[in-house]
XYZ file of C-alpha atoms in Angstrom:
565
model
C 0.000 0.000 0.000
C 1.016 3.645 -0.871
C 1.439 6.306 1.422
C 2.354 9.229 -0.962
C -1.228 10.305 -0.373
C -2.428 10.125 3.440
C -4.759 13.122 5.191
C -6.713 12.916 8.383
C -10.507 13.027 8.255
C -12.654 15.087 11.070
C -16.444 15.340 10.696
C -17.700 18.513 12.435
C -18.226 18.697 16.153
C -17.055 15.182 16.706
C -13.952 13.957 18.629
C -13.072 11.398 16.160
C -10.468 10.772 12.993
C -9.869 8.464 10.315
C -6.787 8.675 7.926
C -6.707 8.085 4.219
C -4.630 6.253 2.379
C -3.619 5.679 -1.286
C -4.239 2.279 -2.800
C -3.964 1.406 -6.340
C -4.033 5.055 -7.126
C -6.911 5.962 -5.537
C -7.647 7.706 -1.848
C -9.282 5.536 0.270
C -10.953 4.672 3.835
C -10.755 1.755 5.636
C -14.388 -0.010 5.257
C -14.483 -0.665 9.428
C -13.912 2.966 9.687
C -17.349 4.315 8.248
C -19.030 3.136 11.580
C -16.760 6.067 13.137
C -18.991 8.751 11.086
C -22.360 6.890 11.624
C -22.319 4.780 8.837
C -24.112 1.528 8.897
C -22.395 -1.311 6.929
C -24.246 -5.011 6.063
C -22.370 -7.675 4.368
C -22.407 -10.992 3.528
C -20.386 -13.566 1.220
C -21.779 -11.535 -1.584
C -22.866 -7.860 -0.934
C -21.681 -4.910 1.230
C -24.604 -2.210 1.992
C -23.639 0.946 3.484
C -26.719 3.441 4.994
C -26.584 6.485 5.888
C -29.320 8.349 6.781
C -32.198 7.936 4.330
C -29.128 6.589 1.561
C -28.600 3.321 0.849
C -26.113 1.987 -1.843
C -25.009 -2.031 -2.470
C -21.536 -3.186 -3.401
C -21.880 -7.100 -5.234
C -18.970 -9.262 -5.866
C -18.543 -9.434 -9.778
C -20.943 -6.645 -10.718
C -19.773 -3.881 -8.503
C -22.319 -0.882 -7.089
C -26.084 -0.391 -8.413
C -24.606 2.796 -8.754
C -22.668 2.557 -11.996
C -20.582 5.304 -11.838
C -19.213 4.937 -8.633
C -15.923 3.217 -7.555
C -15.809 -0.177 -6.821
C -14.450 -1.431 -3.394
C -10.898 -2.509 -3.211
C -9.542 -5.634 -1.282
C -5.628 -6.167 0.551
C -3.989 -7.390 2.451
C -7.777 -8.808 3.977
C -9.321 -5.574 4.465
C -11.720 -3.546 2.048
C -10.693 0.098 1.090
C -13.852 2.122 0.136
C -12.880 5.320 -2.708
C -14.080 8.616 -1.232
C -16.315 9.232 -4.278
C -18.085 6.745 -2.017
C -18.564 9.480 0.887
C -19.928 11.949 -1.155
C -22.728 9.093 -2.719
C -23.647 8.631 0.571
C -24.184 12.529 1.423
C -20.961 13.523 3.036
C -20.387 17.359 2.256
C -16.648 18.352 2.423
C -16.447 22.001 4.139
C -12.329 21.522 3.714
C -10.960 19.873 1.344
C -7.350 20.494 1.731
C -3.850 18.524 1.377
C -3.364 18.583 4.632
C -7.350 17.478 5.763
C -10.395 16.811 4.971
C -13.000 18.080 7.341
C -16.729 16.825 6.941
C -19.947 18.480 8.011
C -21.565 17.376 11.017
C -23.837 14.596 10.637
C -26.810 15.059 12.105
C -28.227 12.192 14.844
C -24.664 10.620 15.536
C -23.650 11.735 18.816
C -20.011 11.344 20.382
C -21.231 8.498 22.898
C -22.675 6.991 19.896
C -19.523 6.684 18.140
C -17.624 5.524 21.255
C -20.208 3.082 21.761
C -19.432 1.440 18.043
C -15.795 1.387 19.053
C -16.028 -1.076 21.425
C -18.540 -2.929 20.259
C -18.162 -2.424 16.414
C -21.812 -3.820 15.962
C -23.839 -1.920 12.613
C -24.829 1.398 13.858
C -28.623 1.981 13.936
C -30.834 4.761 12.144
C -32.597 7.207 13.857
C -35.727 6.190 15.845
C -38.983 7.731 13.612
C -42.266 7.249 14.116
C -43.183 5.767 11.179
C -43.196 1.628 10.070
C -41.509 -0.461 11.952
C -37.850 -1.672 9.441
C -36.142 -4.971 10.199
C -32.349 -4.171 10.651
C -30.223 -7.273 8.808
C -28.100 -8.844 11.325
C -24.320 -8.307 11.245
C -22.662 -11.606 9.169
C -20.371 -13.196 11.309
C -17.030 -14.521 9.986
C -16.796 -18.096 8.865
C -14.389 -20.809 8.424
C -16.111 -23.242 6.177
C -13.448 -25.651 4.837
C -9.982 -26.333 2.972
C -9.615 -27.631 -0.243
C -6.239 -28.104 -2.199
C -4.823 -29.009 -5.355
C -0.700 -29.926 -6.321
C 1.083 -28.980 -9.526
C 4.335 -29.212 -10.524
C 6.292 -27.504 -13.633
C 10.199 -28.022 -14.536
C 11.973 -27.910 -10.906
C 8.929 -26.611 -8.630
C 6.433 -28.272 -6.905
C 3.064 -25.954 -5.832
C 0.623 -26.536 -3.693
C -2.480 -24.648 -3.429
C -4.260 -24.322 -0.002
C -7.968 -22.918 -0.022
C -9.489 -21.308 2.953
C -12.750 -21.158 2.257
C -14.669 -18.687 3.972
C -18.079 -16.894 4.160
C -17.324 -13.498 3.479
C -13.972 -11.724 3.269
C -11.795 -10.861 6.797
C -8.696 -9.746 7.789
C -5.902 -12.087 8.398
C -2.107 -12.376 10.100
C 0.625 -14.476 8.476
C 3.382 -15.230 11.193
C 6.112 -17.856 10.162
C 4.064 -20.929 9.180
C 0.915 -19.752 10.957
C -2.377 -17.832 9.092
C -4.776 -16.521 11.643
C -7.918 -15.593 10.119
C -9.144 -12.610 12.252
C -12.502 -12.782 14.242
C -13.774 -15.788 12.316
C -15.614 -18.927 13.737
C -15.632 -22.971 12.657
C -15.071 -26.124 12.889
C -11.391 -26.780 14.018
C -9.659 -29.986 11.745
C -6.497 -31.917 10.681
C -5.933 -32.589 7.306
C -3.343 -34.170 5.217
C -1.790 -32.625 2.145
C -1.774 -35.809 -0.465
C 0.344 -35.659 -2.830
C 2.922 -33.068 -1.820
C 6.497 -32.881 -1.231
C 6.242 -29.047 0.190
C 3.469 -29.477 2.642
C 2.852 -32.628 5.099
C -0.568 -31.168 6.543
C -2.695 -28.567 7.744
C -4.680 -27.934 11.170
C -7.247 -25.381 11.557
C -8.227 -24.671 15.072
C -9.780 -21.743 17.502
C -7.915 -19.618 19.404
C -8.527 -16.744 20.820
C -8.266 -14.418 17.859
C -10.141 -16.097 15.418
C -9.052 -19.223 13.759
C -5.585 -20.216 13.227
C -4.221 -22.693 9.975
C -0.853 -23.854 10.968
C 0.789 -25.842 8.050
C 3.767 -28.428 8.585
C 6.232 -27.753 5.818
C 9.465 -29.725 4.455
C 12.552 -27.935 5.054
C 13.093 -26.113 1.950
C 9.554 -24.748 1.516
C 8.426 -21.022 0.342
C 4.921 -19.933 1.804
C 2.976 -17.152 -0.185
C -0.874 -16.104 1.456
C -2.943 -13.819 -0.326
C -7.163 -12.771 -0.752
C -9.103 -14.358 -3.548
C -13.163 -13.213 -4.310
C -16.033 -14.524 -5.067
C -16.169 -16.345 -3.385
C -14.219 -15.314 -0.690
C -11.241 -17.372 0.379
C -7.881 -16.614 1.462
C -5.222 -18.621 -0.641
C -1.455 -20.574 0.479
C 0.758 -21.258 -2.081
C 3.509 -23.519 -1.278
C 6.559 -23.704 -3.395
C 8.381 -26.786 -3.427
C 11.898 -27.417 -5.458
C 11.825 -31.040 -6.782
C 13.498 -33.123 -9.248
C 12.333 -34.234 -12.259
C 10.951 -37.924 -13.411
C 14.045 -37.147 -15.802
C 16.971 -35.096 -15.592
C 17.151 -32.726 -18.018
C 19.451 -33.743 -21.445
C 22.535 -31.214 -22.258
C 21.955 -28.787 -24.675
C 24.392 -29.918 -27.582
C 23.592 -26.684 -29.341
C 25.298 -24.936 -27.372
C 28.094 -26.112 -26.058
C 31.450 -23.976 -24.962
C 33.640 -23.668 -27.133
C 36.312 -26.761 -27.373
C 33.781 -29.439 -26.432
C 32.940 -31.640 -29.174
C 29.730 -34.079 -28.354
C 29.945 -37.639 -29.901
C 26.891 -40.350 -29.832
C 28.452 -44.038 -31.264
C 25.425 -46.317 -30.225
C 25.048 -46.462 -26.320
C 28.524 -44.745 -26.131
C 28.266 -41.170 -25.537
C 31.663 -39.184 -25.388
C 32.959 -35.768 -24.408
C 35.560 -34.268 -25.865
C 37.784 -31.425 -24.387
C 40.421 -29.766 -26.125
C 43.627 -30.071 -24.172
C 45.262 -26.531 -25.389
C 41.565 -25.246 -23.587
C 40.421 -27.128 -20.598
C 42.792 -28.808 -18.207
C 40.892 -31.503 -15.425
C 40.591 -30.746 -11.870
C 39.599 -33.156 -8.975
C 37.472 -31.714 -6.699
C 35.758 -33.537 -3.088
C 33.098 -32.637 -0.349
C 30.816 -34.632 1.306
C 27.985 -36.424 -0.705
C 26.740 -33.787 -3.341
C 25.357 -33.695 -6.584
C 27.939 -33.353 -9.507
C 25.897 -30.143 -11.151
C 26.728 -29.083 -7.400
C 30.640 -29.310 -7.521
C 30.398 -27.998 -11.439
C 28.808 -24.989 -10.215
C 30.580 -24.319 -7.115
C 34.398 -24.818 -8.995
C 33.485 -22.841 -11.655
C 33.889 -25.225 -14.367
C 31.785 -26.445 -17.928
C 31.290 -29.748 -16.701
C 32.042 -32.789 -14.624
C 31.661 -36.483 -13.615
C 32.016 -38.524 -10.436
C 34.505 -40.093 -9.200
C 35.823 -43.074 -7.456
C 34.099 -45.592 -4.907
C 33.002 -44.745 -1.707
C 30.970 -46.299 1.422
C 27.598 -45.281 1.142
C 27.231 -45.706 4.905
C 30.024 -43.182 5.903
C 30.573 -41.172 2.562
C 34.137 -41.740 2.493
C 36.211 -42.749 0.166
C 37.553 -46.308 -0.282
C 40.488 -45.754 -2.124
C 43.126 -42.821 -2.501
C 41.957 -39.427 -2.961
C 45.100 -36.607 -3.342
C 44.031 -32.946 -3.459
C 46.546 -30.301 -3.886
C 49.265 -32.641 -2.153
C 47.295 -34.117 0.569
C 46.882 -37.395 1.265
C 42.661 -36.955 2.111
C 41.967 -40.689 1.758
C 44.708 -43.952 1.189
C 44.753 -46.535 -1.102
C 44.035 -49.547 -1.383
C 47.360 -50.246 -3.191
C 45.945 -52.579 -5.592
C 43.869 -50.546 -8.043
C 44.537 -48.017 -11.296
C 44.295 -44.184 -10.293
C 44.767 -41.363 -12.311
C 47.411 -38.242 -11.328
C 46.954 -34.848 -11.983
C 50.054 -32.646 -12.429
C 49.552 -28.855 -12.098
C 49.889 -28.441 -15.897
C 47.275 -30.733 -16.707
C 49.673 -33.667 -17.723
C 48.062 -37.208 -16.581
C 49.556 -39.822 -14.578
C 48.415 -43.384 -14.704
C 49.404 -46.131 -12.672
C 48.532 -47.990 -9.360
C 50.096 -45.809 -6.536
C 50.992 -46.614 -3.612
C 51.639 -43.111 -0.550
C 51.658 -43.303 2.950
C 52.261 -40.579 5.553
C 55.180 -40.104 7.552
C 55.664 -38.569 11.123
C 58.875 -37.107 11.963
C 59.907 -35.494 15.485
C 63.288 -34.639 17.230
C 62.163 -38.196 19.025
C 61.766 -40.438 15.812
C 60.097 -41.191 12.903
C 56.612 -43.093 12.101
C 54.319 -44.305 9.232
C 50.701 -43.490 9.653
C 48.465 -46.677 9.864
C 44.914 -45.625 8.348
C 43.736 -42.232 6.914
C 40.105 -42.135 8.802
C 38.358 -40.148 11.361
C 37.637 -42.707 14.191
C 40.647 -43.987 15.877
C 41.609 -47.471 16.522
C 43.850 -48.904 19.494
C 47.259 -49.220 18.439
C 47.155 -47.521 15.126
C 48.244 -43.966 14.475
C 45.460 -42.411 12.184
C 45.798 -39.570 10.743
C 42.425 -37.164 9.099
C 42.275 -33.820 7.079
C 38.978 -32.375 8.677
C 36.202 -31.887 6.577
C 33.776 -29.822 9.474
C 31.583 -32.888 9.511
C 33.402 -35.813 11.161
C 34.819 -35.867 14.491
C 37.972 -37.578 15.062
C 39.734 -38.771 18.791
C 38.345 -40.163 21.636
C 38.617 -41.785 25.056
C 42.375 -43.613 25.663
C 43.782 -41.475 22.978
C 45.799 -38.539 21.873
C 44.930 -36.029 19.211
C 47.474 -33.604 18.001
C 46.336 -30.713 15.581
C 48.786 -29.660 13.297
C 49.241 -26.627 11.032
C 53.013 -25.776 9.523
C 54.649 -28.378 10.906
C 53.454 -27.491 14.682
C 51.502 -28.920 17.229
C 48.366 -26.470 17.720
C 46.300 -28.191 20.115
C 45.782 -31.134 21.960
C 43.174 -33.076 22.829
C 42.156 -36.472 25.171
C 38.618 -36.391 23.698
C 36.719 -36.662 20.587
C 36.189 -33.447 18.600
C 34.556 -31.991 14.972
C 37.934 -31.117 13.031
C 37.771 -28.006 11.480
C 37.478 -28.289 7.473
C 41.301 -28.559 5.978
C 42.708 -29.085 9.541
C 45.392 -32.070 9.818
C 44.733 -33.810 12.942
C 46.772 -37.488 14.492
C 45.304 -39.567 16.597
C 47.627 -42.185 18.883
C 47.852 -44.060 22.286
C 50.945 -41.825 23.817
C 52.446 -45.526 24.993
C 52.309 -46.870 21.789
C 53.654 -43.945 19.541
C 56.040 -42.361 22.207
C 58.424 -40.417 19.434
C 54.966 -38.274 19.103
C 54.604 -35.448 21.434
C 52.047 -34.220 23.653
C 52.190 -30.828 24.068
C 50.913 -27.145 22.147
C 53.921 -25.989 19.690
C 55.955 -29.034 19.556
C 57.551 -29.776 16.307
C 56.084 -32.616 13.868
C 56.571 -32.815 10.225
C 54.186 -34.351 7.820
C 55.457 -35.899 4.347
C 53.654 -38.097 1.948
C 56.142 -40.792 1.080
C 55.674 -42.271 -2.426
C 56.841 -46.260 -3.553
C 57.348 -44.657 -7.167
C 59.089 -41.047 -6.392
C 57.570 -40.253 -10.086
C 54.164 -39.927 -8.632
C 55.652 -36.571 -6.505
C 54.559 -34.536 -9.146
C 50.893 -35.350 -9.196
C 49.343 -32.504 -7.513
C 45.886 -34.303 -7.138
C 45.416 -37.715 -7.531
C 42.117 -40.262 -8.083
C 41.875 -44.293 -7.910
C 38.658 -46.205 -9.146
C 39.335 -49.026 -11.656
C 39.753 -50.781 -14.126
C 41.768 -49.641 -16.447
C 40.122 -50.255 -19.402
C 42.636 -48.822 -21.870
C 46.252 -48.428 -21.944
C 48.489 -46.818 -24.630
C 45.701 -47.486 -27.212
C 45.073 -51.365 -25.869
C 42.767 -53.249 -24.361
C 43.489 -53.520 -20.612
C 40.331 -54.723 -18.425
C 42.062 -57.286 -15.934
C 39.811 -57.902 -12.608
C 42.453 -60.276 -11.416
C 45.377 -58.216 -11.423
C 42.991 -55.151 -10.030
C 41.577 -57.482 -7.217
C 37.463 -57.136 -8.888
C 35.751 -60.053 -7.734
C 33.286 -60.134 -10.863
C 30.679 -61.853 -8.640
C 29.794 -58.919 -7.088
C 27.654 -55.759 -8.290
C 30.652 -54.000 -8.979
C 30.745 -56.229 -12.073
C 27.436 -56.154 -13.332
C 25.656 -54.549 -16.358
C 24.861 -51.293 -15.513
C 26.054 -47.928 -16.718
C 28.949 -47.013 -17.154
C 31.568 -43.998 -16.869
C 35.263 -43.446 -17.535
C 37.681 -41.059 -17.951
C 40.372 -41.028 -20.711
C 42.037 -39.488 -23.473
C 42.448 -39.606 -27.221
C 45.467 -40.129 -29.211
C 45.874 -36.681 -29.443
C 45.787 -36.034 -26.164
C 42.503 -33.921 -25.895
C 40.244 -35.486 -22.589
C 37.456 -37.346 -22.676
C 34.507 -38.071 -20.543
C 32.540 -41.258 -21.263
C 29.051 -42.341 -20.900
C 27.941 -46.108 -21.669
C 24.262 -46.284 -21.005
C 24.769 -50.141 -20.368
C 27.420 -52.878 -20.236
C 29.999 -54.718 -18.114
C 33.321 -52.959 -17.630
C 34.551 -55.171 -20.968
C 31.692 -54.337 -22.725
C 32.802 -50.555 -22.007
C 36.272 -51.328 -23.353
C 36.071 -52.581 -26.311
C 33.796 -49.488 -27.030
C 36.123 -47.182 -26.265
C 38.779 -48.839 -28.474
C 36.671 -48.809 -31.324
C 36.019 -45.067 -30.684
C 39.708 -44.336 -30.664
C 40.521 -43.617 -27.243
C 44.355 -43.812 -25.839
C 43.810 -43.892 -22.194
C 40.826 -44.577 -19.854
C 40.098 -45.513 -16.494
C 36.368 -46.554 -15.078
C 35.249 -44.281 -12.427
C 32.442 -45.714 -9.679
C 29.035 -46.284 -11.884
C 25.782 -47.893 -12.102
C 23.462 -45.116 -9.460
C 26.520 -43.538 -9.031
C 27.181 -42.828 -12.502
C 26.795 -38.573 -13.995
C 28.175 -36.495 -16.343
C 26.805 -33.095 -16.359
C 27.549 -30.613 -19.283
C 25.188 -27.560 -20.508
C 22.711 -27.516 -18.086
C 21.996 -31.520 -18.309
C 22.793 -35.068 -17.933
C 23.970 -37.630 -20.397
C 22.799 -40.015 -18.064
C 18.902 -40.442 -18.608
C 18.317 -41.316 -15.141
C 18.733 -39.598 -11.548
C 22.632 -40.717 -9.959
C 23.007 -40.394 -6.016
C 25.223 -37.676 -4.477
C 29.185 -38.704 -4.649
C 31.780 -37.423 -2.652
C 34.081 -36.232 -5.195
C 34.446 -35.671 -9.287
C 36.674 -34.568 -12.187
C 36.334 -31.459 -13.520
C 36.787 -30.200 -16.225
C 37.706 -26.275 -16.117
C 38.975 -23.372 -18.580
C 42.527 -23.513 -19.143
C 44.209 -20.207 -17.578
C 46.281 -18.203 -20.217
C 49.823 -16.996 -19.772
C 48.384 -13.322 -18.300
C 45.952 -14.715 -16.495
C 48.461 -16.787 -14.753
C-alpha cells in the first residue's frame, strides 16, 4: 500500500479521525472505519450495503455498485478500502478539502457516545428512531471458516501446492512464520493431510482466541505465499516446493562452450575437451550432486569419481588434493594423477604418511576419522566428522606445529590435519601445544611426486591405445555388483591427447572397453558407476536417469592463459 497520499478526516463537532490512504491510485478509507462517522455497513459472502441516513447503496462481488458510476471497493492485504467518491454518494459534504485534511460536516443524529459506543462494540450502527413503520435491521454476518480444499502442480523444478481457505465473506488475516490466523472468524477446528505433496505434510485449523488459526507443517526447503481471492471469498497458500524431475534434463548440444565436441556411437556417448583449452581438476566434499561441484568450482562440466561407502561417505580408495593425502589406497587398483599443468599420470600408486619429530620417525596406519587402538590415524577435517576419543591422543597440526591437543573426541575443522595415537604406543609423538612434527607423503614410485591431485577407481580399461580390463590383477571379484551390467563412466584421453569423458548407457566394464577402443581412445580408467554414474555438461545429464550424491568428481575447467596466470 502507498502512502504518498495520506490526510486525516474530522467530521464537524465530533472527537473522532480516520486517515486516508492511497491504494492502487486511488484515496481511500478503511471499510471498518465508516461506523466512526455513523455509517451503517451489512455484508455478507456476496454484498456490502452501506446506509446512511435515508441513503442506501449495495456493493456485489462481480458486478460492482447499483450505482454505476461509482468506484468499486478494493480488497488487501484482507481488508476492504472504500474510494471517497463513495462518501460523497452517501451525502458527506466536504467544508475543507485540503492537502493537509479533509474536514466533513456534522452529521446530524450521531452523537459522540454513539460513536464511542461502536468502538467497542463495532456492531452496525442503527438509524434514527422515527415514528413511522416499523424496518427490520439485517443482522451483522459473522465470519466463517467453512473448509480447505487443495490441489498440487508441478512444472520443470517446482512443486506448488495450493491451499484454499474457504470462507463466508472476506476478513482480515495475520501471516506469522508458518501460521495464518484468520481474524474474528468462527468454525469447525480440523487436521488434514496434504496428499500428494512434497512441500506441505498437513494442515490444522483450530480456535484460538483471535479467530481461527491454519498452521501448516512444511518440508525444510519450503516457500509460503498467502494472499485474498473473491467470489467467493477465500484466502489462498501457495507452497513452493523445489523437486526433481521424473528425468533429468538432457545437455543442450547446441550450445556447447567452445572446445567441447559431443559424440553419440550407439550407447557410447563421449565428451571431448580440447587439451590446449580445458585442463581436469579433482574436486571432493561430502555427498553432493555433480551439477553441485560444477557450479561451485566454476567449471563447464564434470563427472564422479571413485568408490566410496555409502554408509560413511568416504572414500575407499586414494583421494590426493593439492598434495594431501585426504583418503589412502588400497594399493591394488589403477588411479589417475593430476600434475599442475594438466599432464596425466596413470598407474597404481601406492603413498603413505610419515611422522617425523626430534624423538623419531613413524608411518601413519589408516587415513580415517575414528581412531583405533594401536594404530596412528591420521584425518584432514572436513567440518563434519569428528575424530579422537577416550584412551587417545589427538594432536592438531598446522606448519609443521603442534596447535592443540586433545584427550577427547572433537569436529575437526574443514582442511585441519589432525593425528590420533595411544601416547604408549607412539612415544616419538609429542604431547604438548607448539611441539615440532613434520608431515610428508612418502611415495613407492618417487615419479608420482609430481601429481598434484590424484584419483583411484578401476579398471583400467585402456592403456596406450590397448585393451586392458584385468579384474584379477585389479583385485574385482566379478561376482559382485561391482561387475554387473549397468552404466557405465570413464575417464580417458584420445590419441591426441585432448580429454574425454565417457558415458555407456549399459554394459559390463569389458563391454565398455572394447567401445572405447573402437572409438579411438588412448587412455581410460572406469570411475564408480551404475546409481553412481553422472556427467553433467550444458545444463543436463547424459545419463537419462537420476545418480546419487558422490563425494568427489573430475572437472573439467577453462585452461588459464599466460596473463591470467
Amino acid at each position: 500500500m502507498g502512502s504518498v497520499l495520506a490526510r486525516p478526516v474530522y467530521v464537524a463537532g465530533q472527537n473522532v479521525r480516520i486517515d486516508t490512504r492511497t491504494l492502487q491510485g486511488q484515496e481511500v478509507l478503511p471499510l471498518e472505519g465508516l461506523a466512526l462517522l455513523g455509517v451503517q455497513i451489512n455484508q455478507d459472502a456476496q454484498r456490502i450495503e452501506l446506509a446512511f441516513q435515508n441513503i442506501k447503496i449495495t456493493f456485489k462481488s462481480g458486478s460492482g455498485w447499483d450505482i454505476p458510476s461509482l468506484p468499486g471497493l478494493l480488497f488487501e492485504q484482507g481488508r476492504w478500502y472504500v474510494p471517497l467518491p463513495i462518501m460523497d454518494a452517501l451525502g458527506f459534504r466536504a467544508v475543507n478539502n485540503l492537502p493537509e485534511l479533509i474536514d466533513y460536516a456534522a452529521v446530524p443524529g450521531v452523537s459522540v457516545p454513539q460513536v464511542e459506543a461502536a468502538i467497542q462494540n463495532p456492531q452496525p450502527v442503527q438509524p434514527p428512531v422515527n415514528t413511522g413503520p416499523t424496518v427490520e435491521v439485517p443482522q451483522p454476518v459473522i465470519p466463517a471458516f467453512q473448509g480447505i480444499r487443495h490441489s498440487v502442480q508441478t512444472e520443470e523444478y517446482t512443486e506448488r501446492t495450493r491451499i484454499v481457505l474457504d470462507l463466508n465473506m472476506p476478513i482480515q488475516y495475520e501471516v506469522k512464520d508458518n501460521k495464518i490466523t484468520l481474524v474474528g472468524a468462527q468454525g469447525q477446528g480440523l487436521a488434514q493431510a496434504i496428499s500428494g505433496s512434497k512441500g506441505v505434510k498437513g494442515i490444522r485449523v483450530e480456535q484460538n482466541h483471535q479467530g481461527m488459526q491454519a498452521t501448516l507443517t512444511l518440508s525444510k526447503d519450503a516457500d509460503m505465499k498467502v494472499f485474498p481471492l473473491q467470489n467467493p471469498p477465500r484466502v489462498v497458500i501457495d507452497v513452493f516446493q523445489y523437486v526433481r524431475p521424473v528425468l533429468p534434463p538432457f545437455p543442450n548440444l547446441s550450445n556447447l562452450p567452445a572446445g567441447v565436441t559431443y559424440q553419440k556411437l550407439g550407447d557410447l556417448e563421449l565428451l571431448v575437451f580440447k587439451k590446449s583449452q580445458f585442463q581436469p581438476k579433482l574436486t571432493s566434499g561430502f555427498l553432493q550432486g555433480v551439477e553441485t561441484f560444477v557450479k561451485q568450482g566454476q567449471a563447464v562440466a564434470g563427472i564422479n569419481g571413485g568408490y566410496f561407502d555409502m554408509k560413511t561417505g568416504f572414500p575407499v580408495d586414494m583421494v590426493v588434493r593439492d598434495g594431501r593425502l585426504l583418503f589412502g589406497g588400497l594399493e591394488k587398483r589403477s588411479a589417475v594423477g593430476f600434475t599442475p599443468t594438466g599432464d596425466l599420470m596413470w598407474g597404481i600408486p601406492k603413498a603413505r604418511y610419515t611422522l617425523t619429530t626430534p624423538q623419531g620417525q613413524g608411518r601413519v596406519n589408516s587415513v580415517r576419522s575414528s581412531p583405533r587402538d594401536g594404530w596412528l590415524t591420521l584425518f584432514v577435517g572436513d567440518d563434519k566428522h569428528v575424530v579422537g576419543g577416550k584412551n587417545h591422543v589427538t594432536l592438531t597440526v598446522q606448519d609443521g606445529v603442534v596447535t592443540r591437543v586433545s584427550t577427547s573426541a572433537f569436529k575437526a575443522a574443514e582442511g585441519e590435519l589432525t593425528i590420533t595415537f595411544q601416547p604408549e604406543k607412539y612415544p616419538f609423538l609429542p604431547t604438548v601445544v607448539g611441539a615440532p612434527v613434520g608431515v610428508s607423503v612418502a611415495w613407492a614410485d618417487d615419479s608420482w611426486t609430481t601429481a598434484r591431485d590424484v584419483l583411484a577407481a578401476g579398471p583400467m580399461l585402456v592403456r596406450e591405445g590397448q585393451y586392458a580390463v584385468n579384474a584379477a590383477q585389479e583385485d574385482f571379484d566379478v561376482k559382485t555388483s561391482v561387475w554387473r551390467p549397468t552404466r557405465q563412466v570413464a575417464f580417458g584421453t584420445t590419441s591426441a591427447g585432448d580429454y574425454v569423458f565417457a558415458y555407456l548407457k549399459w554394459g559390463t566394464p569389458e563391454d565398455f572397453a572394447r567401445a572405447l577402443l573402437k572409438a579411438g581412445l588412448k587412455e581410460a580408467m572406469r570411475l564408480d558407476s551404475g546409481t553412481s554414474a553422472t556427467v553433467f555438461v550444458s545444463g543436463g545429464f547424459l545419463n537419462r536417469t537420476w545418480s546419487r550424491p558422490v563425494p568427489n568428481a573430475i572437472l573439467m575447467v577453462p585452461r588459464l592463459t599466460t596473463a591470467q596466470k
